Amino acid sequence: MNLDEQAREILRRNDKGGYTVPTHGLYPYQWNWDSAFAAWGFATFDLPRAWDELDTLMSSQWDDGMVPHIIFHKSDPGYFPGPEVWDTGQTPPSSGISQPPVAAIMARQIWATDRDAGTERIKALYPKLVGWHRWWHDYRCTFGPAAITHPWESGRDNCPDWDIGMADVDGSGVGEYTRRDTGHVNPEMRPGKADYDRYIAMLQYGRSTGWDQAKIVAGGPFLMADPGITFMLLRAHEDLSAIGRELGQDVSEIDSWATELRSALPLIWNDALGAYDARNLRNDAFAGVLGSGAFLAYLAGAGNPKLDAQLMRAWDAVNYGIPSADPESEIFDPRRYWRGPTWPVVNSLIALGLTENGRSELAERLRSETADLIRKHGFYEYFDPVDATPCGGADFTWTAAIWLTWAGNETENAQQKGAA
Ligand code: DGY
């Protein structure tokens, strides 16, 4: 089987009927941003299935507009913390936080593959997407940039960006629990125990408020501005506005959210670091660490020469892809989840931004390095950017998806790919 066929096979195997799990075992439910990437991948060979994925995702929307980060369609004892721990009282059961709002970005890409076939589908999704973006604006952008109330909301769970906020979270009283993730993959590639205690403490706080998002923002144990979500949301607002205009809708409200968010970017620019930086919204302190979230700026057309210099420094210090944390800093840990590894899915978003900003040579370098990793080791969740060691879950949905939409599009190496 060549790699295209393998990638399609992974999507089909991870398809649970209307939604796709990120990978079997480690992540047995529907995850929000994974699902949007799955839809993008399906669009390369099964367009109706791509739209179904987004429909299922958006059908989990809460009354306040939030689209949760995990949707627990069918109970699975192999995952912790499951639906009874979150206890959100929603149908279908879900977690109580959100995740990077990339669905509108993917919906626009998918629609572009076949306008006629997609028009009715995107029309049905549009009001739900607007509702979710309004939720981000009303509940998470009250300080300007997009804020997260839990590191899992960022999608970049344990990246060093959150260390200063995590230091203020007391995880000592969470009680006994059994992790499941470390039974599925090498514990050295996962967040540590102290991190997990704090993740659970934040969850318990949210649950104690009855998942009242305003209360969580006002008084929760963790609130940080996230450059990654800020850029993805900004880009998604602009894509949603373009979709709305094509559908003949009044998009002035969406445009006003985008303008406000763009004008908040100086608040996450740390001149001392020479990059966009996460910020603790409880005391305004910058994280002072360079992470891959900063490079998502290109996706929102917010690059600049100083950021370019940081990108090249961090990238040239490794061999494969953009590292999730600064390879020249002491905290760099090349195989531990978001503390160093390169993530094919993030590379795909950064490359999209680079291409659109006229940097196609850099985008091609990123594509070819990401393709090398997949060709060497398969569709892993993430990789060591120094020696290419495959990490985390195998046969991963979003890695297969971005192979089909982006990394596998190797015009010059087409023959090699066919032979793989
Ligand atoms: C996990 O369980 O590790 C997930 O990333 C949370 O979203």
Coordinates of C-alpha atoms in Angstrom, one line a residue, residues 13-14 16 19-31 70-86 93-94 178-181 183-184:
R13 CA -10.3 2.8 10.4
N14 CA -10.6 5.7 12.9
K16 CA -16.7 5.6 14.2
Y19 CA -17.0 11.2 13.8
T20 CA -13.4 10.1 13.8
V21 CA -11.2 9.3 16.8
P22 CA -7.7 10.8 16.8
T23 CA -6.2 7.3 17.4
H24 CA -7.4 4.1 18.9
G25 CA -6.6 3.5 22.6
L26 CA -5.1 6.8 23.6
Y27 CA -7.9 9.0 22.4
P28 CA -11.1 7.0 22.0
Y29 CA -13.6 9.9 21.5
Q30 CA -14.2 12.9 19.2
W31 CA -11.7 15.7 19.8
I70 CA -14.1 16.3 23.7
I71 CA -17.4 14.7 22.8
F72 CA -18.0 11.4 24.6
H73 CA -20.3 9.7 22.1
K74 CA -19.8 6.2 23.5
S75 CA -18.3 5.6 26.9
D76 CA -14.8 4.1 26.9
P77 CA -13.0 3.0 30.1
G78 CA -9.7 3.4 28.3
Y79 CA -9.7 7.2 28.7
F80 CA -9.3 9.4 31.8
P81 CA -10.9 11.9 32.6
G82 CA -14.1 10.6 31.1
P83 CA -17.6 12.0 31.0
E84 CA -18.5 11.3 34.6
V85 CA -15.4 13.2 35.7
W86 CA -16.3 16.3 33.6
P93 CA -21.8 14.2 27.1
S94 CA -18.8 16.4 26.6
T178 CA -5.6 6.5 37.6
R179 CA -4.2 7.9 34.4
R180 CA -4.9 5.9 31.3
D181 CA -2.7 7.7 28.7
G183 CA -0.9 2.8 29.7
H184 CA -1.2 3.4 25.9

